[in-house]
Amino acid sequence: MNKIKFFKTKKLGFSLVELLVVIAIIGISSGIVLKGFDSNQKVETELEIEGLKLSAIINAQKNDALSGKRVEGAVSGCDYAITVDADRSGYSMGTCNPGTQTLKSGITFTAIETVSFKSPFAKVYSGSDEIGPGQTREQVDFVLQKTVSGVTKSKTISVFGNGLVDETAAVVVTSSVTCDSWTYTPTQACQSDGTQTVSASDPQPAGCTGGTPNTTQSCTYVPPVTTCTSWTYTPTQACQSDGTQTVSASDPQPAGCTGGTPNTTQSCTAPTCSDGSQNGTETGIDCGGTCTVARDGVTYGTVLAEDGRCWLSTNLGVNVSQLPNITSYNDTDGYGWLFQWGRNADGHQIPTSVTTSTALAPGVNDPGHSMFILDYRSIMNWRYTSNVGLWQGVAGINNPCPAGFRLPTQAEWNAVKVAANMKGFITAFNTSLKLTDDGYRINSGIVYRGGQGLYWSSTAAVNSIITMEIFSSTAGTRNVLGAVTGKAVRCIKD
């Protein structure tokens, strides 16, 4: 504890700018005569807490406007102002104005975390030792505190007034703290050596002077980034029918670049299914993949079968879009049209077409209508006489297949049966052709759907037209049922 002694002085030596904290010790009632100080008295001390030098001067000056907070009485906590008389013989109390708690105009706390004051009559700031009006206190304590790294340290200045009762005094605290920290703002980008120049502002602690701020600081250098603009592209799929293909990107340029957005597709020359070479998605020459053909409003896919030949992937009348839905030999999505042998796709082949019992006269190959002709006279033909020259090759009369395709011969059916090891409707469906059991159409309607698959061939003789038959456990070709019967057609490429 630093004990302060009174001594005489001719001049105070402190200007208003130097005053950082003013704490008033006041009486409570008006008209009290000041005692204990004359115009030449002052008390001062200097102490240091963790490098913070503090000077405390206790004095009473003429015409000082002092203020504090009243803590006793009916208006406890009210702010009020005190003015010391010019002749230092007394003071007057101004109006109590809640919400104002200033010390002296322009004076602020600087470089001190806490200043505690204890007086005989009023508690101005913190502290718990209070003495009411009219009581005598021989010692007044001023506590100066500073918090360093979370630890608060303090020094107490004790003023001994020799039993003084009514006093008015001021405590002035000045600081000579050296600045030790600043807010730094970069003034250049981070350099390759990991440093950058900075400007310093907002020195701390508040009110400090001097000190040497840094002019550079460390930083993380990030080399300039070059965005990639070109890549080497490698196709990852065959050229599609729309003239595009997916690609993978590698070897980004320029060297050392990062980022950028490579293409995922590129344009290409779409192969045709008639250029005489295997390309694109084809599994054979101009066959398979995306190669399609169309006729009579239906689009057909193509497939390279086990015999090495190109066939339509579905029966006539079944669009290629239905192919993913055909999951078994008796799936109705795989059932197509049922043709009378030798007739064109004139509408009679549609399973729901109307019927007629009028057979065609000799020499007539086109009925000129879309009706299914019944076997009225049991001649097993829709003509009065057979014409085995129908359906012969791609240019054959009434060929119902798309351009470039025709009905397979008996030999071609046998070849694919052997190559695909067809032994019944399950094994026939599990081949690349996915043959279904469409049944067949006779006078009474469609029979054996899902139980038998009968497919026309182009091999014909008088009263003999070869059919590919598929049953539950057998498959083969033979002459069965005549041209008047409606059967399925699967075309082969010529």
mmCIF file of C-alpha atoms in Angstrom, residues 129-475:
data_model
loop_
_atom_site.group_PDB
_atom_site.id
_atom_site.type_symbol
_atom_site.label_atom_id
_atom_site.label_comp_id
_atom_site.label_asym_id
_atom_site.label_seq_id
_atom_site.Cartn_x
_atom_site.Cartn_y
_atom_site.Cartn_z
ATOM 1 C CA ASP A 129 -16.877 0.283 2.184
ATOM 2 C CA GLU A 130 -19.412 3.133 2.485
ATOM 3 C CA ILE A 131 -19.892 5.680 5.265
ATOM 4 C CA GLY A 132 -23.028 7.802 5.521
ATOM 5 C CA PRO A 133 -23.292 11.623 5.809
ATOM 6 C CA GLY A 134 -21.830 13.240 8.928
ATOM 7 C CA GLN A 135 -19.598 10.295 9.784
ATOM 8 C CA THR A 136 -15.883 10.768 10.204
ATOM 9 C CA ARG A 137 -13.301 8.784 8.260
ATOM 10 C CA GLU A 138 -9.616 9.445 8.664
ATOM 11 C CA GLN A 139 -8.501 7.470 5.602
ATOM 12 C CA VAL A 140 -9.661 7.551 1.949
ATOM 13 C CA ASP A 141 -8.484 4.729 -0.330
ATOM 14 C CA PHE A 142 -7.985 4.871 -4.125
ATOM 15 C CA VAL A 143 -7.444 1.414 -5.664
ATOM 16 C CA LEU A 144 -5.679 1.205 -9.066
ATOM 17 C CA GLN A 145 -5.984 -2.111 -10.916
ATOM 18 C CA LYS A 146 -4.713 -3.669 -14.103
ATOM 19 C CA THR A 147 -5.559 -7.077 -15.647
ATOM 20 C CA VAL A 148 -2.667 -8.831 -17.405
ATOM 21 C CA SER A 149 -3.242 -12.150 -19.214
ATOM 22 C CA GLY A 150 -6.431 -12.733 -17.253
ATOM 23 C CA VAL A 151 -4.786 -12.012 -13.863
ATOM 24 C CA THR A 152 -5.825 -8.810 -12.048
ATOM 25 C CA LYS A 153 -3.209 -7.000 -9.946
ATOM 26 C CA SER A 154 -3.831 -3.870 -7.904
ATOM 27 C CA LYS A 155 -2.203 -1.172 -5.755
ATOM 28 C CA THR A 156 -3.972 0.909 -3.136
ATOM 29 C CA ILE A 157 -3.305 4.632 -2.518
ATOM 30 C CA SER A 158 -4.389 5.666 0.981
ATOM 31 C CA VAL A 159 -5.018 9.350 1.771
ATOM 32 C CA PHE A 160 -4.903 10.259 5.486
ATOM 33 C CA GLY A 161 -6.950 13.397 6.193
ATOM 34 C CA ASN A 162 -6.319 13.666 9.965
ATOM 35 C CA GLY A 163 -9.988 13.268 10.843
ATOM 36 C CA LEU A 164 -11.366 15.468 8.112
ATOM 37 C CA VAL A 165 -15.131 15.192 7.742
ATOM 38 C CA ASP A 166 -16.191 17.179 4.671
ATOM 39 C CA GLU A 167 -13.752 17.085 1.774
ATOM 40 C CA THR A 168 -13.723 17.811 -1.916
ATOM 41 C CA ALA A 169 -10.744 16.486 -3.838
ATOM 42 C CA ALA A 170 -9.774 15.249 -7.271
ATOM 43 C CA VAL A 171 -7.611 12.272 -8.173
ATOM 44 C CA VAL A 172 -5.682 12.615 -11.429
ATOM 45 C CA VAL A 173 -4.073 9.512 -12.958
ATOM 46 C CA THR A 174 -1.597 9.834 -15.827
ATOM 47 C CA SER A 175 -0.070 6.973 -17.792
ATOM 48 C CA SER A 176 3.214 6.361 -19.539
ATOM 49 C CA VAL A 177 2.341 2.927 -21.010
ATOM 50 C CA THR A 178 4.371 1.804 -24.040
ATOM 51 C CA CYS A 179 2.371 0.368 -26.951
ATOM 52 C CA ASP A 180 2.969 -3.359 -27.435
ATOM 53 C CA SER A 181 0.369 -4.498 -29.987
ATOM 54 C CA TRP A 182 -1.231 -3.162 -33.169
ATOM 55 C CA THR A 183 -3.782 -4.124 -35.786
ATOM 56 C CA TYR A 184 -1.928 -4.969 -38.981
ATOM 57 C CA THR A 185 -3.281 -4.490 -42.509
ATOM 58 C CA PRO A 186 -1.413 -6.021 -45.483
ATOM 59 C CA THR A 187 -0.256 -3.462 -48.026
ATOM 60 C CA GLN A 188 0.947 -5.977 -50.611
ATOM 61 C CA ALA A 189 0.186 -9.508 -51.730
ATOM 62 C CA CYS A 190 1.994 -12.424 -50.114
ATOM 63 C CA GLN A 191 5.429 -12.813 -51.691
ATOM 64 C CA SER A 192 7.158 -16.022 -52.715
ATOM 65 C CA ASP A 193 9.301 -15.896 -49.528
ATOM 66 C CA GLY A 194 6.152 -16.091 -47.394
ATOM 67 C CA THR A 195 6.157 -12.456 -46.206
ATOM 68 C CA GLN A 196 4.237 -9.271 -46.958
ATOM 69 C CA THR A 197 4.498 -5.636 -45.862
ATOM 70 C CA VAL A 198 1.869 -4.286 -43.467
ATOM 71 C CA SER A 199 0.637 -1.022 -42.018
ATOM 72 C CA ALA A 200 -0.016 -0.737 -38.255
ATOM 73 C CA SER A 201 -3.039 0.916 -36.617
ATOM 74 C CA ASP A 202 -5.038 0.861 -33.368
ATOM 75 C CA PRO A 203 -2.075 0.596 -30.912
ATOM 76 C CA GLN A 204 -2.799 -1.145 -27.623
ATOM 77 C CA PRO A 205 -3.257 -0.791 -24.732
ATOM 78 C CA ALA A 206 -5.516 2.229 -25.207
ATOM 79 C CA GLY A 207 -3.752 5.563 -24.642
ATOM 80 C CA CYS A 208 -0.281 4.067 -24.989
ATOM 81 C CA THR A 209 2.621 5.790 -26.692
ATOM 82 C CA GLY A 210 5.796 4.689 -28.454
ATOM 83 C CA GLY A 211 6.625 1.128 -29.231
ATOM 84 C CA THR A 212 7.851 -0.321 -32.519
ATOM 85 C CA PRO A 213 5.238 -1.977 -34.747
ATOM 86 C CA ASN A 214 6.178 -4.598 -37.307
ATOM 87 C CA THR A 215 6.542 -3.618 -40.944
ATOM 88 C CA THR A 216 6.204 -7.153 -42.331
ATOM 89 C CA GLN A 217 4.367 -10.298 -41.368
ATOM 90 C CA SER A 218 4.451 -13.930 -42.420
ATOM 91 C CA CYS A 219 1.824 -15.233 -44.845
ATOM 92 C CA THR A 220 1.002 -18.290 -46.925
ATOM 93 C CA TYR A 221 2.223 -17.897 -50.468
ATOM 94 C CA VAL A 222 -0.085 -19.358 -53.103
ATOM 95 C CA PRO A 223 1.475 -19.620 -56.558
ATOM 96 C CA PRO A 224 -0.549 -18.063 -59.374
ATOM 97 C CA VAL A 225 -3.228 -20.403 -60.707
ATOM 98 C CA THR A 226 -3.526 -21.036 -64.421
ATOM 99 C CA THR A 227 -6.867 -22.442 -65.526
ATOM 100 C CA CYS A 228 -6.745 -25.369 -67.936
ATOM 101 C CA THR A 229 -8.165 -24.571 -71.357
ATOM 102 C CA SER A 230 -7.541 -27.665 -73.477
ATOM 103 C CA TRP A 231 -7.377 -31.447 -73.073
ATOM 104 C CA THR A 232 -6.699 -34.577 -75.076
ATOM 105 C CA TYR A 233 -9.982 -36.412 -75.595
ATOM 106 C CA THR A 234 -10.411 -40.171 -75.940
ATOM 107 C CA PRO A 235 -13.789 -41.613 -77.027
ATOM 108 C CA THR A 236 -15.369 -43.926 -74.460
ATOM 109 C CA GLN A 237 -18.238 -45.041 -76.687
ATOM 110 C CA ALA A 238 -18.953 -45.490 -80.352
ATOM 111 C CA CYS A 239 -20.376 -42.629 -82.346
ATOM 112 C CA GLN A 240 -24.119 -42.455 -81.767
ATOM 113 C CA SER A 241 -26.808 -41.910 -84.332
ATOM 114 C CA ASP A 242 -27.091 -38.248 -83.265
ATOM 115 C CA GLY A 243 -23.451 -37.668 -84.216
ATOM 116 C CA THR A 244 -22.064 -37.480 -80.659
ATOM 117 C CA GLN A 245 -20.028 -39.737 -78.396
ATOM 118 C CA THR A 246 -18.850 -39.570 -74.780
ATOM 119 C CA VAL A 247 -15.156 -38.924 -74.167
ATOM 120 C CA SER A 248 -12.614 -38.946 -71.339
ATOM 121 C CA ALA A 249 -10.227 -36.013 -70.932
ATOM 122 C CA SER A 250 -6.489 -36.211 -70.160
ATOM 123 C CA ASP A 251 -3.277 -34.159 -70.487
ATOM 124 C CA PRO A 252 -4.729 -30.746 -69.524
ATOM 125 C CA GLN A 253 -2.968 -27.721 -70.988
ATOM 126 C CA PRO A 254 -1.144 -25.432 -70.425
ATOM 127 C CA ALA A 255 1.267 -27.447 -68.282
ATOM 128 C CA GLY A 256 0.751 -27.083 -64.534
ATOM 129 C CA CYS A 257 -2.761 -25.689 -64.913
ATOM 130 C CA THR A 258 -5.656 -26.515 -62.617
ATOM 131 C CA GLY A 259 -9.429 -26.397 -62.885
ATOM 132 C CA GLY A 260 -11.283 -25.745 -66.055
ATOM 133 C CA THR A 261 -14.179 -27.768 -67.431
ATOM 134 C CA PRO A 262 -13.349 -30.388 -70.057
ATOM 135 C CA ASN A 263 -15.974 -31.621 -72.463
ATOM 136 C CA THR A 264 -17.773 -34.884 -71.743
ATOM 137 C CA THR A 265 -18.978 -35.394 -75.303
ATOM 138 C CA GLN A 266 -17.699 -34.567 -78.736
ATOM 139 C CA SER A 267 -19.137 -34.540 -82.186
ATOM 140 C CA CYS A 268 -18.393 -37.406 -84.530
ATOM 141 C CA THR A 269 -19.470 -38.745 -87.870
ATOM 142 C CA ALA A 270 -22.367 -41.064 -87.233
ATOM 143 C CA PRO A 271 -21.906 -44.361 -89.040
ATOM 144 C CA THR A 272 -24.646 -45.584 -91.327
ATOM 145 C CA CYS A 273 -26.022 -49.071 -91.358
ATOM 146 C CA SER A 274 -25.423 -49.343 -95.064
ATOM 147 C CA ASP A 275 -21.774 -48.380 -95.531
ATOM 148 C CA GLY A 276 -20.581 -51.959 -95.842
ATOM 149 C CA SER A 277 -18.320 -51.878 -92.768
ATOM 150 C CA GLN A 278 -18.682 -52.590 -89.082
ATOM 151 C CA ASN A 279 -18.459 -49.321 -87.170
ATOM 152 C CA GLY A 280 -20.189 -47.304 -84.494
ATOM 153 C CA THR A 281 -22.254 -49.515 -82.211
ATOM 154 C CA GLU A 282 -22.619 -52.281 -84.765
ATOM 155 C CA THR A 283 -21.988 -55.857 -83.706
ATOM 156 C CA GLY A 284 -21.711 -56.958 -87.318
ATOM 157 C CA ILE A 285 -21.377 -55.292 -90.683
ATOM 158 C CA ASP A 286 -24.248 -52.803 -90.817
ATOM 159 C CA CYS A 287 -25.999 -54.822 -88.129
ATOM 160 C CA GLY A 288 -26.719 -54.585 -84.419
ATOM 161 C CA GLY A 289 -26.198 -51.710 -82.047
ATOM 162 C CA THR A 290 -28.226 -48.691 -83.060
ATOM 163 C CA CYS A 291 -28.837 -49.906 -86.606
ATOM 164 C CA THR A 292 -32.552 -49.873 -87.279
ATOM 165 C CA VAL A 293 -34.825 -50.268 -90.277
ATOM 166 C CA ALA A 294 -38.471 -49.367 -90.684
ATOM 167 C CA ARG A 295 -41.517 -50.382 -92.633
ATOM 168 C CA ASP A 296 -45.264 -49.855 -92.403
ATOM 169 C CA GLY A 297 -44.874 -47.420 -89.505
ATOM 170 C CA VAL A 298 -42.833 -49.802 -87.340
ATOM 171 C CA THR A 299 -39.124 -49.414 -86.492
ATOM 172 C CA TYR A 300 -37.117 -52.607 -86.098
ATOM 173 C CA GLY A 301 -33.780 -53.228 -84.467
ATOM 174 C CA THR A 302 -31.175 -55.562 -85.908
ATOM 175 C CA VAL A 303 -29.110 -58.251 -84.230
ATOM 176 C CA LEU A 304 -26.167 -60.423 -85.193
ATOM 177 C CA ALA A 305 -27.444 -63.926 -84.416
ATOM 178 C CA GLU A 306 -25.508 -67.021 -83.401
ATOM 179 C CA ASP A 307 -25.336 -68.139 -87.035
ATOM 180 C CA GLY A 308 -23.373 -65.000 -87.921
ATOM 181 C CA ARG A 309 -26.270 -63.564 -89.916
ATOM 182 C CA CYS A 310 -28.110 -60.295 -89.390
ATOM 183 C CA TRP A 311 -31.769 -60.663 -88.372
ATOM 184 C CA LEU A 312 -34.490 -58.308 -87.171
ATOM 185 C CA SER A 313 -34.473 -58.266 -83.367
ATOM 186 C CA THR A 314 -38.285 -58.634 -83.140
ATOM 187 C CA ASN A 315 -41.119 -60.201 -85.111
ATOM 188 C CA LEU A 316 -42.822 -58.096 -87.745
ATOM 189 C CA GLY A 317 -45.290 -55.788 -86.014
ATOM 190 C CA VAL A 318 -43.197 -55.344 -82.812
ATOM 191 C CA ASN A 319 -41.390 -52.008 -82.468
ATOM 192 C CA VAL A 320 -37.783 -52.104 -81.274
ATOM 193 C CA SER A 321 -38.797 -49.871 -78.339
ATOM 194 C CA GLN A 322 -40.714 -52.852 -76.945
ATOM 195 C CA LEU A 323 -37.611 -55.040 -76.850
ATOM 196 C CA PRO A 324 -36.620 -54.197 -73.234
ATOM 197 C CA ASN A 325 -40.123 -55.213 -72.112
ATOM 198 C CA ILE A 326 -39.937 -58.674 -73.670
ATOM 199 C CA THR A 327 -38.743 -60.835 -70.794
ATOM 200 C CA SER A 328 -40.027 -64.331 -71.645
ATOM 201 C CA TYR A 329 -41.172 -66.509 -74.557
ATOM 202 C CA ASN A 330 -44.834 -65.904 -73.670
ATOM 203 C CA ASP A 331 -44.565 -62.144 -73.043
ATOM 204 C CA THR A 332 -47.387 -60.456 -74.962
ATOM 205 C CA ASP A 333 -45.125 -57.463 -75.705
ATOM 206 C CA GLY A 334 -43.222 -59.780 -78.045
ATOM 207 C CA TYR A 335 -46.264 -60.968 -80.017
ATOM 208 C CA GLY A 336 -46.421 -59.455 -83.485
ATOM 209 C CA TRP A 337 -48.464 -59.759 -86.655
ATOM 210 C CA LEU A 338 -49.728 -63.074 -88.087
ATOM 211 C CA PHE A 339 -49.344 -63.224 -91.885
ATOM 212 C CA GLN A 340 -51.043 -65.490 -94.400
ATOM 213 C CA TRP A 341 -48.149 -66.874 -96.452
ATOM 214 C CA GLY A 342 -47.350 -64.797 -99.551
ATOM 215 C CA ARG A 343 -49.534 -61.796 -98.669
ATOM 216 C CA ASN A 344 -48.211 -58.270 -98.277
ATOM 217 C CA ALA A 345 -48.596 -56.208 -95.089
ATOM 218 C CA ASP A 346 -51.996 -54.932 -96.209
ATOM 219 C CA GLY A 347 -53.630 -54.985 -92.755
ATOM 220 C CA HIS A 348 -54.876 -58.583 -92.771
ATOM 221 C CA GLN A 349 -51.911 -59.545 -90.558
ATOM 222 C CA ILE A 350 -53.178 -57.508 -87.618
ATOM 223 C CA PRO A 351 -54.587 -60.053 -85.121
ATOM 224 C CA THR A 352 -57.878 -58.144 -84.813
ATOM 225 C CA SER A 353 -58.518 -57.696 -88.559
ATOM 226 C CA VAL A 354 -61.959 -58.640 -89.874
ATOM 227 C CA THR A 355 -62.403 -61.826 -91.919
ATOM 228 C CA THR A 356 -63.843 -62.826 -95.254
ATOM 229 C CA SER A 357 -64.534 -66.225 -96.831
ATOM 230 C CA THR A 358 -63.884 -65.141 -100.405
ATOM 231 C CA ALA A 359 -60.692 -66.619 -101.818
ATOM 232 C CA LEU A 360 -58.820 -64.975 -104.671
ATOM 233 C CA ALA A 361 -59.085 -66.066 -108.247
ATOM 234 C CA PRO A 362 -56.029 -67.604 -109.957
ATOM 235 C CA GLY A 363 -53.395 -65.072 -110.976
ATOM 236 C CA VAL A 364 -54.417 -62.502 -108.364
ATOM 237 C CA ASN A 365 -51.656 -61.825 -105.795
ATOM 238 C CA ASP A 366 -53.142 -58.776 -104.070
ATOM 239 C CA PRO A 367 -56.576 -59.165 -102.493
ATOM 240 C CA GLY A 368 -57.027 -55.386 -102.525
ATOM 241 C CA HIS A 369 -58.401 -55.362 -98.993
ATOM 242 C CA SER A 370 -57.186 -55.812 -95.408
ATOM 243 C CA MET A 371 -59.394 -58.748 -94.402
ATOM 244 C CA PHE A 372 -58.140 -62.104 -93.186
ATOM 245 C CA ILE A 373 -59.306 -64.725 -95.759
ATOM 246 C CA LEU A 374 -60.825 -67.820 -94.155
ATOM 247 C CA ASP A 375 -60.255 -71.370 -95.428
ATOM 248 C CA TYR A 376 -63.792 -71.636 -96.783
ATOM 249 C CA ARG A 377 -63.274 -74.670 -99.041
ATOM 250 C CA SER A 378 -60.568 -76.439 -96.993
ATOM 251 C CA ILE A 379 -57.920 -75.809 -99.645
ATOM 252 C CA MET A 380 -55.541 -74.357 -97.001
ATOM 253 C CA ASN A 381 -54.910 -71.329 -99.191
ATOM 254 C CA TRP A 382 -56.201 -67.819 -99.553
ATOM 255 C CA ARG A 383 -55.954 -68.309 -103.338
ATOM 256 C CA TYR A 384 -57.766 -70.884 -105.401
ATOM 257 C CA THR A 385 -54.370 -72.000 -106.689
ATOM 258 C CA SER A 386 -50.939 -71.799 -105.101
ATOM 259 C CA ASN A 387 -48.236 -69.368 -106.222
ATOM 260 C CA VAL A 388 -44.917 -70.583 -104.816
ATOM 261 C CA GLY A 389 -43.148 -67.606 -106.396
ATOM 262 C CA LEU A 390 -44.419 -65.250 -103.702
ATOM 263 C CA TRP A 391 -42.086 -64.028 -100.911
ATOM 264 C CA GLN A 392 -38.929 -65.091 -102.759
ATOM 265 C CA GLY A 393 -35.995 -62.815 -101.875
ATOM 266 C CA VAL A 394 -35.800 -59.093 -101.163
ATOM 267 C CA ALA A 395 -37.389 -58.323 -104.518
ATOM 268 C CA GLY A 396 -39.940 -61.100 -104.269
ATOM 269 C CA ILE A 397 -43.628 -60.456 -104.813
ATOM 270 C CA ASN A 398 -45.347 -59.186 -101.657
ATOM 271 C CA ASN A 399 -42.135 -59.346 -99.559
ATOM 272 C CA PRO A 400 -43.360 -57.924 -96.188
ATOM 273 C CA CYS A 401 -39.859 -57.282 -94.765
ATOM 274 C CA PRO A 402 -38.041 -53.918 -94.583
ATOM 275 C CA ALA A 403 -35.700 -52.966 -97.423
ATOM 276 C CA GLY A 404 -32.691 -55.274 -97.600
ATOM 277 C CA PHE A 405 -34.435 -58.002 -95.599
ATOM 278 C CA ARG A 406 -36.489 -61.046 -96.599
ATOM 279 C CA LEU A 407 -38.001 -64.193 -95.150
ATOM 280 C CA PRO A 408 -35.407 -66.847 -94.165
ATOM 281 C CA THR A 409 -35.267 -70.120 -96.075
ATOM 282 C CA GLN A 410 -35.710 -73.511 -94.443
ATOM 283 C CA ALA A 411 -31.925 -73.966 -94.506
ATOM 284 C CA GLU A 412 -31.365 -70.633 -92.778
ATOM 285 C CA TRP A 413 -33.861 -71.500 -90.045
ATOM 286 C CA ASN A 414 -32.111 -74.816 -89.483
ATOM 287 C CA ALA A 415 -28.708 -73.119 -89.358
ATOM 288 C CA VAL A 416 -29.665 -70.659 -86.658
ATOM 289 C CA LYS A 417 -31.484 -73.381 -84.708
ATOM 290 C CA VAL A 418 -28.305 -75.459 -84.574
ATOM 291 C CA ALA A 419 -25.984 -72.506 -83.904
ATOM 292 C CA ALA A 420 -28.173 -71.244 -81.044
ATOM 293 C CA ASN A 421 -28.911 -74.756 -79.731
ATOM 294 C CA MET A 422 -32.686 -74.275 -79.838
ATOM 295 C CA LYS A 423 -34.436 -77.231 -78.181
ATOM 296 C CA GLY A 424 -37.730 -75.674 -77.135
ATOM 297 C CA PHE A 425 -39.424 -72.366 -76.458
ATOM 298 C CA ILE A 426 -37.173 -71.530 -73.457
ATOM 299 C CA THR A 427 -33.900 -72.087 -75.292
ATOM 300 C CA ALA A 428 -35.276 -70.355 -78.388
ATOM 301 C CA PHE A 429 -36.121 -67.272 -76.341
ATOM 302 C CA ASN A 430 -32.740 -67.269 -74.615
ATOM 303 C CA THR A 431 -30.961 -66.706 -77.928
ATOM 304 C CA SER A 432 -30.111 -63.395 -79.540
ATOM 305 C CA LEU A 433 -33.353 -63.636 -81.556
ATOM 306 C CA LYS A 434 -35.592 -63.908 -78.445
ATOM 307 C CA LEU A 435 -38.183 -65.929 -80.346
ATOM 308 C CA THR A 436 -41.647 -65.827 -78.761
ATOM 309 C CA ASP A 437 -44.572 -68.256 -78.981
ATOM 310 C CA ASP A 438 -47.150 -66.181 -80.838
ATOM 311 C CA GLY A 439 -49.475 -69.104 -81.679
ATOM 312 C CA TYR A 440 -51.232 -68.967 -85.058
ATOM 313 C CA ARG A 441 -54.518 -67.806 -86.607
ATOM 314 C CA ILE A 442 -57.118 -70.050 -88.240
ATOM 315 C CA ASN A 443 -60.829 -69.732 -89.025
ATOM 316 C CA SER A 444 -61.778 -69.884 -85.362
ATOM 317 C CA GLY A 445 -59.261 -67.230 -84.318
ATOM 318 C CA ILE A 446 -55.813 -67.205 -82.691
ATOM 319 C CA VAL A 447 -54.826 -70.430 -80.931
ATOM 320 C CA TYR A 448 -51.889 -71.696 -78.832
ATOM 321 C CA ARG A 449 -50.569 -68.263 -77.899
ATOM 322 C CA GLY A 450 -47.764 -68.765 -75.372
ATOM 323 C CA GLY A 451 -47.639 -72.484 -76.194
ATOM 324 C CA GLN A 452 -46.419 -72.713 -79.788
ATOM 325 C CA GLY A 453 -44.282 -70.538 -82.018
ATOM 326 C CA LEU A 454 -44.821 -70.941 -85.774
ATOM 327 C CA TYR A 455 -42.642 -68.871 -88.121
ATOM 328 C CA TRP A 456 -42.948 -68.787 -91.916
ATOM 329 C CA SER A 457 -39.998 -69.529 -94.197
ATOM 330 C CA SER A 458 -39.746 -68.641 -97.888
ATOM 331 C CA THR A 459 -39.229 -72.293 -98.884
ATOM 332 C CA ALA A 460 -42.359 -73.415 -100.723
ATOM 333 C CA ALA A 461 -43.603 -75.986 -103.195
ATOM 334 C CA VAL A 462 -47.051 -76.897 -104.395
ATOM 335 C CA ASN A 463 -49.041 -77.843 -101.336
ATOM 336 C CA SER A 464 -45.885 -77.569 -99.179
ATOM 337 C CA ILE A 465 -44.725 -74.456 -97.317
ATOM 338 C CA ILE A 466 -42.039 -74.934 -94.673
ATOM 339 C CA THR A 467 -42.600 -73.574 -91.168
ATOM 340 C CA MET A 468 -40.191 -73.210 -88.238
ATOM 341 C CA GLU A 469 -42.019 -74.730 -85.262
ATOM 342 C CA ILE A 470 -41.111 -74.183 -81.625
ATOM 343 C CA PHE A 471 -42.775 -76.254 -78.921
ATOM 344 C CA SER A 472 -42.038 -76.768 -75.244
ATOM 345 C CA SER A 473 -39.134 -79.184 -75.785
ATOM 346 C CA THR A 474 -38.590 -79.357 -79.537
ATOM 347 C CA ALA A 475 -37.807 -77.015 -82.398
#
